Amino acid sequence: MARQPRKRQKEDAGDEEIVVEPTEEAAVRGPSPIVHYETLPSPLLVAEEESPVRVYADGIYDLFHFGHARSLEQAKKSFPNTYLLVGCCNDEVTHAYKGKTVMTEAERYESLRHCKWVDEVIPDAPWVITQEFIEKHKIDFVAHDSLPYADASGAGNDVYEFVKSIGKFKETKRTDGISTSDIIMRILKDYNKYVMRNLARGYSRAELGVGYVKEKQLRVNMGITKLREKVKEHQEKVGKKLHTVAKTAGMHHDEWVENADRLVVGFLEKFEEGCHKMETAIKDRIQEGLRRQHSWVMANFLLEQDVS
């Protein structure tokens, strides 16, 4: 049974003070342990600390390549916790301010969605970033290389001038040696080779946008190229056999090589000359056929005019 508290008079104040003496059970248990409570931060503060920095990058992203991917990687890694939004201009805006693209807007959007650094793709992105656009997408920073890009005014102003002026621009570095323009230039440089390759794979000249005469010339060139490859391959086989014969006959190696080179050069000169003559003759025959076809069409047209 718990003991009742006893009253004790306070000497200095004269007021009655109640003193609770420990029970026998509490005396046996000893003093209570000291408990420390850790103060937890407010949920709102935790949310603010963990919220990602919203970084925006924009571009055309035609023929998406590793140079594009590296720039987006830099933007994604601008902060420890980044949410990367990537804007891509549609065909109408791009063709008006930059020129025709190889890929359609839908293909460019889809290419960006498959890049692992991108968290969100914003289609129909504006050519010039405005304060309204920044507020709408809650953008903290805009990432791009530092080169100036002309805006839509025609005055040569920088597209990112406004973003730089308000301190929200984050610079990224371009990757040297790769760009969409470089890829297109490579294709144009070897245009005939790519057309010949696709003709060999079954594409029609209509699909490739190649005229009738151009197609015939390319097919002739393709045949000549294959013939040259076969001659070269045969030449190497013959050369090995002749080398074996010369070795058997005891001819000096340097002397044999000199004579063989002279013979090969003479043969290739004759072969090149023959191929050129054959190519010229084929082209002449094609052009003559086209002239005859044109004359026949014109004659029928005039005949119909006379009859009518």
Coordinates of N, CA and C in Angstrom, one line a residue, residues 50-268:
E50 N 14.9 18.6 -49.7 CA 15.0 17.5 -50.6 C 14.5 17.8 -52.0
S51 N 13.8 19.0 -52.1 CA 13.2 19.3 -53.4 C 14.3 19.5 -54.5
P52 N 14.2 18.9 -55.7 CA 15.2 19.0 -56.7 C 15.3 20.4 -57.3
V53 N 16.4 20.7 -57.8 CA 16.6 22.0 -58.6 C 16.1 21.7 -60.0
R54 N 15.2 22.5 -60.5 CA 14.6 22.4 -61.8 C 15.4 23.1 -62.8
V55 N 16.1 22.3 -63.7 CA 17.0 22.9 -64.7 C 16.4 22.6 -66.1
Y56 N 16.4 23.6 -66.9 CA 15.8 23.6 -68.2 C 16.9 23.7 -69.3
A57 N 16.8 22.8 -70.3 CA 17.7 22.8 -71.5 C 16.8 22.8 -72.7
D58 N 17.2 23.5 -73.7 CA 16.4 23.4 -75.0 C 17.3 23.3 -76.2
G59 N 16.6 23.0 -77.3 CA 17.3 22.9 -78.6 C 16.5 22.2 -79.6
I60 N 17.1 21.9 -80.8 CA 16.4 21.3 -81.9 C 16.6 19.7 -81.8
Y61 N 17.8 19.3 -81.5 CA 18.1 17.9 -81.3 C 17.8 17.0 -82.5
D62 N 18.2 17.6 -83.7 CA 18.0 16.8 -85.0 C 19.1 15.8 -85.1
L63 N 18.8 14.6 -85.6 CA 19.8 13.5 -85.7 C 20.5 13.4 -84.3
F64 N 19.7 13.1 -83.3 CA 20.3 13.1 -81.9 C 21.5 12.2 -81.8
H65 N 22.6 12.8 -81.3 CA 23.9 12.2 -81.2 C 24.5 12.4 -79.8
F66 N 25.7 11.8 -79.6 CA 26.3 11.8 -78.3 C 26.7 13.2 -77.8
G67 N 26.9 14.1 -78.7 CA 27.2 15.5 -78.3 C 26.0 16.1 -77.6
H68 N 24.8 15.8 -78.1 CA 23.5 16.2 -77.4 C 23.5 15.6 -76.1
A69 N 23.7 14.3 -76.0 CA 23.6 13.5 -74.8 C 24.6 14.1 -73.7
R70 N 25.8 14.4 -74.1 CA 26.8 15.0 -73.2 C 26.4 16.3 -72.6
S71 N 25.8 17.1 -73.4 CA 25.3 18.4 -72.9 C 24.2 18.3 -71.9
L72 N 23.3 17.3 -72.2 CA 22.2 17.0 -71.3 C 22.7 16.4 -70.0
E73 N 23.8 15.6 -70.1 CA 24.4 15.0 -68.9 C 25.0 16.1 -68.0
Q74 N 25.6 17.1 -68.6 CA 26.2 18.2 -67.8 C 25.1 19.0 -67.1
A75 N 24.0 19.2 -67.8 CA 22.8 19.9 -67.2 C 22.2 19.1 -66.1
K76 N 22.1 17.8 -66.2 CA 21.6 16.9 -65.2 C 22.5 16.9 -64.0
K77 N 23.8 17.0 -64.2 CA 24.7 17.0 -63.1 C 25.1 18.4 -62.5
S78 N 24.4 19.4 -62.9 CA 24.7 20.7 -62.4 C 24.6 20.9 -60.9
F79 N 23.6 20.1 -60.3 CA 23.4 20.1 -58.9 C 23.3 18.7 -58.4
P80 N 23.5 18.4 -57.1 CA 23.4 17.1 -56.6 C 22.0 16.4 -56.8
N81 N 21.0 17.3 -56.8 CA 19.6 16.8 -57.0 C 18.9 17.7 -58.0
T82 N 18.9 17.2 -59.3 CA 18.4 18.0 -60.4 C 17.2 17.2 -61.1
Y83 N 16.2 18.0 -61.4 CA 15.1 17.6 -62.3 C 15.3 18.3 -63.6
L84 N 15.6 17.5 -64.6 CA 16.0 18.1 -65.9 C 14.8 18.1 -66.9
L85 N 14.4 19.3 -67.3 CA 13.3 19.5 -68.3 C 14.0 19.9 -69.6
V86 N 13.6 19.2 -70.7 CA 14.2 19.5 -72.0 C 13.1 20.0 -73.0
G87 N 13.3 21.2 -73.5 CA 12.4 21.7 -74.4 C 12.9 21.5 -75.8
C88 N 12.0 21.2 -76.7 CA 12.3 20.9 -78.1 C 11.3 21.7 -79.0
C89 N 11.9 22.5 -79.9 CA 11.0 23.3 -80.8 C 10.4 22.4 -81.9
N90 N 9.2 22.8 -82.3 CA 8.5 22.1 -83.3 C 9.0 22.4 -84.7
D91 N 8.5 21.7 -85.7 CA 8.9 21.9 -87.1 C 8.7 23.3 -87.6
E92 N 7.5 23.8 -87.3 CA 7.2 25.2 -87.8 C 8.2 26.2 -87.4
V93 N 8.5 26.2 -86.1 CA 9.4 27.2 -85.5 C 10.8 27.0 -86.0
T94 N 11.2 25.7 -86.0 CA 12.6 25.4 -86.4 C 12.9 25.7 -87.9
H95 N 11.9 25.4 -88.7 CA 12.1 25.6 -90.2 C 12.1 27.1 -90.4
A96 N 11.4 27.9 -89.6 CA 11.3 29.3 -89.8 C 12.6 30.0 -89.4
Y97 N 13.2 29.6 -88.3 CA 14.4 30.3 -87.7 C 15.7 29.6 -88.0
K98 N 15.7 28.3 -88.3 CA 17.0 27.6 -88.4 C 17.1 26.9 -89.8
G99 N 16.0 26.3 -90.3 CA 16.1 25.6 -91.5 C 15.5 24.2 -91.4
K100 N 15.4 23.5 -92.5 CA 14.8 22.2 -92.5 C 15.6 21.2 -91.7
T101 N 14.8 20.3 -91.1 CA 15.4 19.3 -90.3 C 15.3 17.9 -91.0
V102 N 16.2 17.0 -90.6 CA 16.1 15.6 -91.2 C 15.0 14.9 -90.5
M103 N 14.9 15.0 -89.2 CA 13.9 14.3 -88.4 C 12.7 15.2 -88.2
T104 N 11.5 14.5 -88.1 CA 10.3 15.3 -87.8 C 10.3 15.7 -86.3
E105 N 9.4 16.6 -85.9 CA 9.3 17.0 -84.5 C 8.9 15.8 -83.6
A106 N 8.1 14.9 -84.1 CA 7.7 13.7 -83.3 C 8.9 12.8 -83.1
E107 N 9.7 12.6 -84.1 CA 10.9 11.8 -84.0 C 11.9 12.4 -83.0
R108 N 12.0 13.7 -83.1 CA 13.0 14.4 -82.2 C 12.5 14.4 -80.7
Y109 N 11.2 14.5 -80.5 CA 10.7 14.4 -79.1 C 11.0 13.0 -78.6
E110 N 10.7 12.0 -79.4 CA 10.8 10.6 -79.0 C 12.3 10.2 -78.7
S111 N 13.2 10.8 -79.5 CA 14.7 10.6 -79.2 C 15.1 11.1 -77.9
L112 N 14.5 12.3 -77.5 CA 14.9 12.8 -76.2 C 14.3 12.0 -75.0
R113 N 13.1 11.5 -75.2 CA 12.5 10.6 -74.2 C 13.3 9.4 -73.9
H114 N 14.1 9.0 -74.8 CA 14.9 7.8 -74.6 C 16.4 8.1 -74.1
C115 N 16.6 9.3 -73.8 CA 17.9 9.7 -73.2 C 17.8 9.6 -71.7
K116 N 18.7 8.9 -71.0 CA 18.6 8.6 -69.6 C 18.7 9.8 -68.7
W117 N 19.3 10.9 -69.2 CA 19.5 12.1 -68.4 C 18.2 13.0 -68.3
V118 N 17.3 12.7 -69.2 CA 16.1 13.6 -69.3 C 15.0 13.1 -68.4
D119 N 14.4 14.0 -67.6 CA 13.3 13.7 -66.7 C 12.0 14.0 -67.4
E120 N 11.9 15.0 -68.2 CA 10.7 15.5 -68.8 C 11.0 16.2 -70.1
V121 N 10.2 15.9 -71.1 CA 10.3 16.6 -72.4 C 9.2 17.5 -72.6
I122 N 9.5 18.8 -73.0 CA 8.5 19.8 -73.2 C 8.4 20.1 -74.7
P123 N 7.4 19.5 -75.4 CA 7.2 19.7 -76.8 C 6.8 21.2 -77.1
D124 N 7.0 21.6 -78.4 CA 6.6 22.9 -78.8 C 7.2 24.0 -78.0
A125 N 8.5 23.8 -77.7 CA 9.2 24.8 -76.8 C 9.4 26.1 -77.6
P126 N 9.3 27.3 -76.9 CA 9.5 28.6 -77.5 C 10.9 28.8 -78.0
W127 N 11.1 29.6 -79.0 CA 12.4 29.9 -79.5 C 13.2 30.8 -78.5
V128 N 12.4 31.7 -77.8 CA 13.0 32.6 -76.8 C 12.3 32.4 -75.5
I129 N 13.1 32.2 -74.5 CA 12.6 31.9 -73.1 C 12.1 33.2 -72.5
T130 N 10.9 33.2 -72.0 CA 10.3 34.4 -71.3 C 10.1 34.1 -69.8
Q131 N 9.8 35.2 -69.1 CA 9.5 35.1 -67.7 C 8.3 34.2 -67.4
E132 N 7.3 34.4 -68.3 CA 6.0 33.6 -68.2 C 6.3 32.1 -68.3
F133 N 7.2 31.7 -69.3 CA 7.6 30.3 -69.5 C 8.3 29.8 -68.2
I134 N 9.2 30.6 -67.7 CA 10.0 30.2 -66.5 C 9.0 29.9 -65.3
E135 N 8.1 30.8 -65.1 CA 7.1 30.7 -64.0 C 6.2 29.5 -64.2
K136 N 5.8 29.3 -65.5 CA 4.8 28.2 -65.8 C 5.4 26.8 -65.4
H137 N 6.7 26.6 -65.8 CA 7.4 25.4 -65.5 C 8.3 25.3 -64.3
K138 N 8.2 26.4 -63.5 CA 8.9 26.5 -62.2 C 10.4 26.2 -62.4
I139 N 11.0 26.9 -63.4 CA 12.4 26.7 -63.8 C 13.3 27.5 -62.9
D140 N 14.3 26.8 -62.3 CA 15.3 27.5 -61.5 C 16.5 28.0 -62.3
F141 N 17.0 27.2 -63.2 CA 18.1 27.5 -64.1 C 17.9 27.0 -65.5
V142 N 18.6 27.7 -66.4 CA 18.5 27.3 -67.8 C 20.0 26.9 -68.2
A143 N 20.2 25.7 -68.8 CA 21.5 25.2 -69.1 C 21.7 25.2 -70.6
H144 N 22.8 25.8 -71.1 CA 23.1 25.8 -72.5 C 24.6 26.2 -72.6
D145 N 25.2 26.0 -73.8 CA 26.5 26.5 -74.0 C 26.5 28.0 -74.1
S146 N 27.6 28.7 -74.0 CA 27.7 30.1 -73.8 C 27.7 30.9 -75.2
L147 N 27.7 30.1 -76.3 CA 27.7 30.8 -77.6 C 26.4 31.5 -77.8
P148 N 26.4 32.8 -78.4 CA 25.2 33.5 -78.6 C 24.4 32.9 -79.7
Y149 N 23.1 32.8 -79.6 CA 22.1 32.3 -80.6 C 21.1 33.4 -80.9
A150 N 20.9 33.7 -82.2 CA 20.1 34.8 -82.6 C 18.6 34.5 -82.2
D151 N 18.0 35.6 -81.7 CA 16.5 35.4 -81.4 C 15.7 35.7 -82.6
A152 N 14.4 35.8 -82.4 CA 13.4 36.0 -83.5 C 13.3 37.4 -84.0
S153 N 14.0 38.4 -83.3 CA 13.8 39.8 -83.7 C 14.5 40.1 -85.0
G154 N 15.5 39.4 -85.4 CA 16.3 39.7 -86.6 C 17.4 40.7 -86.3
A155 N 17.5 41.2 -85.1 CA 18.5 42.2 -84.7 C 19.8 41.5 -84.2
G156 N 19.9 40.2 -84.2 CA 21.1 39.6 -83.8 C 21.2 39.5 -82.3
N157 N 20.1 39.7 -81.5 CA 20.1 39.5 -80.1 C 20.3 38.1 -79.7
D158 N 20.8 37.9 -78.5 CA 21.1 36.5 -78.0 C 19.7 36.0 -77.4
V159 N 19.4 34.7 -77.8 CA 18.2 34.1 -77.3 C 18.2 34.0 -75.7
Y160 N 19.4 33.8 -75.2 CA 19.5 33.6 -73.7 C 19.9 34.9 -73.0
E161 N 19.7 36.0 -73.6 CA 20.1 37.3 -73.0 C 19.3 37.6 -71.8
F162 N 18.0 37.4 -71.8 CA 17.1 37.6 -70.7 C 17.5 36.7 -69.5
V163 N 17.7 35.4 -69.8 CA 18.0 34.4 -68.8 C 19.3 34.8 -68.1
K164 N 20.3 35.2 -68.9 CA 21.6 35.6 -68.3 C 21.5 36.9 -67.4
S165 N 20.6 37.8 -67.9 CA 20.4 39.0 -67.1 C 19.8 38.9 -65.7
I166 N 19.0 37.8 -65.6 CA 18.4 37.6 -64.3 C 19.2 36.5 -63.4
G167 N 20.3 36.1 -63.9 CA 21.2 35.2 -63.2 C 20.7 33.8 -63.1
K168 N 20.0 33.3 -64.1 CA 19.5 31.9 -64.1 C 20.2 31.1 -65.2
F169 N 21.3 31.5 -65.8 CA 21.9 30.8 -66.8 C 23.0 29.9 -66.3
K170 N 23.0 28.6 -66.7 CA 24.0 27.7 -66.3 C 24.8 27.2 -67.5
E171 N 26.1 27.5 -67.6 CA 26.8 27.2 -68.9 C 27.2 25.7 -68.9
T172 N 27.0 25.1 -70.1 CA 27.5 23.8 -70.4 C 28.5 23.9 -71.6
K173 N 29.3 22.8 -71.8 CA 30.4 22.8 -72.8 C 29.9 22.0 -74.0
R174 N 30.2 22.5 -75.2 CA 30.0 21.7 -76.4 C 31.0 20.6 -76.6
T175 N 30.6 19.5 -77.3 CA 31.6 18.4 -77.6 C 32.2 18.7 -79.0
D176 N 33.5 18.8 -79.0 CA 34.2 19.1 -80.3 C 34.1 17.9 -81.2
G177 N 34.0 18.1 -82.5 CA 34.1 17.1 -83.5 C 32.8 16.4 -83.9
I178 N 31.7 16.8 -83.2 CA 30.4 16.2 -83.5 C 29.3 17.2 -83.5
S179 N 28.5 17.3 -84.5 CA 27.3 18.1 -84.6 C 26.4 17.6 -85.7
T180 N 25.1 18.0 -85.6 CA 24.2 17.6 -86.7 C 24.7 18.1 -88.1
S181 N 25.2 19.3 -88.1 CA 25.7 19.8 -89.4 C 26.9 19.0 -89.9
D182 N 27.8 18.5 -89.0 CA 28.9 17.7 -89.4 C 28.4 16.4 -90.0
I183 N 27.4 15.8 -89.4 CA 26.9 14.5 -89.9 C 26.3 14.7 -91.3
I184 N 25.5 15.7 -91.5 CA 24.9 16.0 -92.8 C 26.0 16.2 -93.8
M185 N 27.1 16.9 -93.5 CA 28.2 17.2 -94.4 C 28.9 15.9 -94.8
R186 N 29.0 15.0 -93.9 CA 29.6 13.6 -94.2 C 28.7 12.9 -95.2
I187 N 27.4 13.0 -95.1 CA 26.5 12.3 -96.0 C 26.6 12.9 -97.4
L188 N 26.6 14.3 -97.4 CA 26.7 15.0 -98.7 C 28.0 14.7 -99.4
K189 N 29.1 14.6 -98.6 CA 30.4 14.4 -99.2 C 30.5 13.1 -100.0
D190 N 29.9 12.1 -99.4 CA 29.9 10.7 -100.0 C 28.5 10.4 -100.6
Y191 N 27.8 11.4 -101.1 CA 26.4 11.2 -101.5 C 26.3 10.1 -102.5
N192 N 27.1 10.0 -103.5 CA 27.0 9.0 -104.6 C 27.2 7.6 -104.0
K193 N 28.1 7.4 -103.0 CA 28.3 6.1 -102.4 C 27.1 5.7 -101.6
Y194 N 26.4 6.6 -100.9 CA 25.2 6.2 -100.1 C 24.1 5.9 -101.1
V195 N 23.9 6.6 -102.2 CA 22.9 6.3 -103.2 C 23.1 5.0 -103.8
M196 N 24.4 4.7 -104.2 CA 24.7 3.4 -104.7 C 24.4 2.3 -103.7
R197 N 24.8 2.5 -102.5 CA 24.5 1.5 -101.5 C 23.1 1.2 -101.3
N198 N 22.2 2.2 -101.3 CA 20.8 2.0 -101.2 C 20.2 1.4 -102.4
L199 N 20.7 1.8 -103.6 CA 20.2 1.1 -104.8 C 20.5 -0.4 -104.8
A200 N 21.7 -0.7 -104.3 CA 22.0 -2.1 -104.2 C 21.2 -2.9 -103.2
R201 N 20.6 -2.1 -102.2 CA 19.8 -2.7 -101.2 C 18.3 -2.8 -101.6
G202 N 18.0 -2.3 -102.8 CA 16.6 -2.5 -103.3 C 15.8 -1.2 -103.3
Y203 N 16.3 -0.1 -102.9 CA 15.6 1.2 -103.0 C 15.4 1.6 -104.4
S204 N 14.3 2.2 -104.8 CA 14.1 2.7 -106.1 C 14.6 4.1 -106.2
R205 N 14.8 4.5 -107.5 CA 15.4 5.9 -107.7 C 14.3 6.9 -107.3
A206 N 13.0 6.6 -107.4 CA 12.0 7.5 -106.9 C 12.1 7.7 -105.4
E207 N 12.3 6.7 -104.6 CA 12.5 6.8 -103.2 C 13.7 7.6 -102.8
L208 N 14.8 7.5 -103.6 CA 16.0 8.2 -103.3 C 16.0 9.6 -104.0
G209 N 15.0 10.0 -104.8 CA 15.0 11.3 -105.4 C 16.1 11.4 -106.5
V210 N 16.4 10.3 -107.2 CA 17.4 10.3 -108.2 C 16.8 10.2 -109.6
G211 N 17.3 11.0 -110.6 CA 16.8 11.0 -111.9 C 17.2 9.7 -112.7
Y212 N 16.6 9.5 -113.9 CA 16.8 8.3 -114.7 C 18.3 8.2 -115.1
V213 N 18.8 9.3 -115.6 CA 20.2 9.3 -116.1 C 21.2 9.1 -114.9
K214 N 20.9 9.8 -113.8 CA 21.8 9.6 -112.6 C 21.8 8.2 -112.1
E215 N 20.6 7.6 -112.1 CA 20.6 6.2 -111.7 C 21.4 5.3 -112.6
K216 N 21.3 5.4 -113.9 CA 22.1 4.6 -114.8 C 23.6 4.8 -114.6
Q217 N 24.0 6.1 -114.5 CA 25.4 6.4 -114.2 C 25.9 5.7 -113.0
L218 N 25.1 5.8 -111.9 CA 25.5 5.2 -110.6 C 25.6 3.7 -110.7
R219 N 24.7 3.1 -111.4 CA 24.7 1.6 -111.6 C 25.9 1.2 -112.4
V220 N 26.3 2.0 -113.4 CA 27.5 1.7 -114.2 C 28.7 1.8 -113.3
N221 N 28.7 2.9 -112.5 CA 29.9 3.1 -111.6 C 30.0 1.9 -110.6
M222 N 28.8 1.5 -110.1 CA 28.8 0.4 -109.2 C 29.3 -0.9 -109.8
G223 N 29.0 -1.1 -111.1 CA 29.5 -2.3 -111.8 C 31.0 -2.2 -112.0
I224 N 31.5 -1.0 -112.4 CA 32.9 -0.8 -112.6 C 33.7 -1.0 -111.3
T225 N 33.1 -0.5 -110.2 CA 33.8 -0.7 -108.9 C 33.9 -2.1 -108.5
K226 N 32.8 -2.9 -108.7 CA 32.9 -4.3 -108.4 C 33.9 -5.0 -109.3
L227 N 34.0 -4.6 -110.6 CA 34.9 -5.2 -111.5 C 36.4 -4.9 -111.0
R228 N 36.6 -3.7 -110.6 CA 37.9 -3.3 -110.1 C 38.3 -4.2 -108.9
E229 N 37.4 -4.3 -108.0 CA 37.7 -5.1 -106.8 C 38.0 -6.6 -107.2
K230 N 37.3 -7.1 -108.1 CA 37.6 -8.5 -108.6 C 39.0 -8.6 -109.2
V231 N 39.3 -7.6 -110.1 CA 40.6 -7.6 -110.7 C 41.7 -7.5 -109.7
K232 N 41.5 -6.6 -108.7 CA 42.5 -6.4 -107.7 C 42.7 -7.7 -106.9
E233 N 41.6 -8.4 -106.6 CA 41.7 -9.6 -105.8 C 42.4 -10.7 -106.7
H234 N 42.1 -10.8 -108.0 CA 42.7 -11.7 -108.9 C 44.2 -11.4 -109.0
Q235 N 44.5 -10.1 -109.1 CA 45.9 -9.7 -109.2 C 46.7 -10.1 -108.0
E236 N 46.2 -10.0 -106.8 CA 46.9 -10.4 -105.6 C 47.2 -11.9 -105.6
K237 N 46.2 -12.7 -106.1 CA 46.4 -14.1 -106.2 C 47.5 -14.5 -107.2
V238 N 47.5 -13.8 -108.4 CA 48.5 -14.0 -109.4 C 49.8 -13.6 -108.9
G239 N 49.9 -12.5 -108.2 CA 51.2 -12.0 -107.7 C 51.8 -13.0 -106.7
K240 N 51.0 -13.6 -105.9 CA 51.5 -14.6 -104.9 C 52.1 -15.8 -105.7
K241 N 51.4 -16.2 -106.8 CA 51.9 -17.4 -107.6 C 53.2 -17.0 -108.3
L242 N 53.2 -15.8 -108.9 CA 54.4 -15.4 -109.6 C 55.6 -15.3 -108.6
H243 N 55.3 -14.8 -107.4 CA 56.4 -14.7 -106.4 C 57.0 -16.1 -106.1
T244 N 56.1 -17.1 -106.0 CA 56.6 -18.4 -105.8 C 57.4 -18.9 -107.0
V245 N 56.9 -18.6 -108.2 CA 57.7 -19.0 -109.4 C 59.1 -18.4 -109.4
A246 N 59.1 -17.1 -109.1 CA 60.4 -16.3 -109.1 C 61.3 -16.9 -108.1
K247 N 60.8 -17.2 -106.9 CA 61.6 -17.8 -105.9 C 62.2 -19.2 -106.3
T248 N 61.4 -19.9 -107.0 CA 61.8 -21.2 -107.5 C 62.9 -21.1 -108.5
A249 N 62.7 -20.1 -109.4 CA 63.7 -19.8 -110.4 C 65.0 -19.2 -109.9
G250 N 65.0 -18.8 -108.7 CA 66.2 -18.2 -108.1 C 66.4 -16.7 -108.5
M251 N 65.4 -16.0 -109.0 CA 65.5 -14.6 -109.3 C 65.6 -13.8 -108.1
H252 N 66.4 -12.7 -108.1 CA 66.6 -11.8 -107.0 C 65.3 -11.1 -106.6
H253 N 65.0 -11.0 -105.3 CA 63.7 -10.5 -104.8 C 63.5 -9.1 -105.3
D254 N 64.5 -8.2 -105.1 CA 64.3 -6.8 -105.5 C 64.0 -6.6 -107.0
E255 N 64.8 -7.4 -107.8 CA 64.6 -7.3 -109.2 C 63.2 -7.8 -109.6
W256 N 62.8 -8.8 -108.9 CA 61.4 -9.4 -109.2 C 60.3 -8.3 -108.9
V257 N 60.5 -7.7 -107.7 CA 59.5 -6.7 -107.3 C 59.4 -5.6 -108.2
E258 N 60.6 -5.1 -108.7 CA 60.6 -4.0 -109.6 C 59.9 -4.3 -110.9
N259 N 60.2 -5.5 -111.4 CA 59.5 -5.9 -112.7 C 58.0 -6.1 -112.5
A260 N 57.7 -6.7 -111.4 CA 56.3 -6.9 -111.1 C 55.5 -5.6 -111.0
D261 N 56.1 -4.7 -110.3 CA 55.4 -3.4 -110.1 C 55.2 -2.7 -111.5
R262 N 56.2 -2.8 -112.3 CA 56.1 -2.2 -113.6 C 55.0 -2.8 -114.4
L263 N 54.9 -4.1 -114.4 CA 53.8 -4.8 -115.1 C 52.4 -4.4 -114.5
V264 N 52.3 -4.4 -113.2 CA 51.0 -4.1 -112.6 C 50.6 -2.6 -112.9
V265 N 51.5 -1.7 -112.9 CA 51.2 -0.3 -113.2 C 50.7 -0.2 -114.6
G266 N 51.4 -0.9 -115.5 CA 51.0 -0.8 -116.9 C 49.6 -1.4 -117.2
F267 N 49.4 -2.5 -116.5 CA 48.1 -3.1 -116.6 C 47.0 -2.2 -116.1
L268 N 47.2 -1.6 -114.9 CA 46.1 -0.8 -114.3 C 45.9 0.4 -115.1

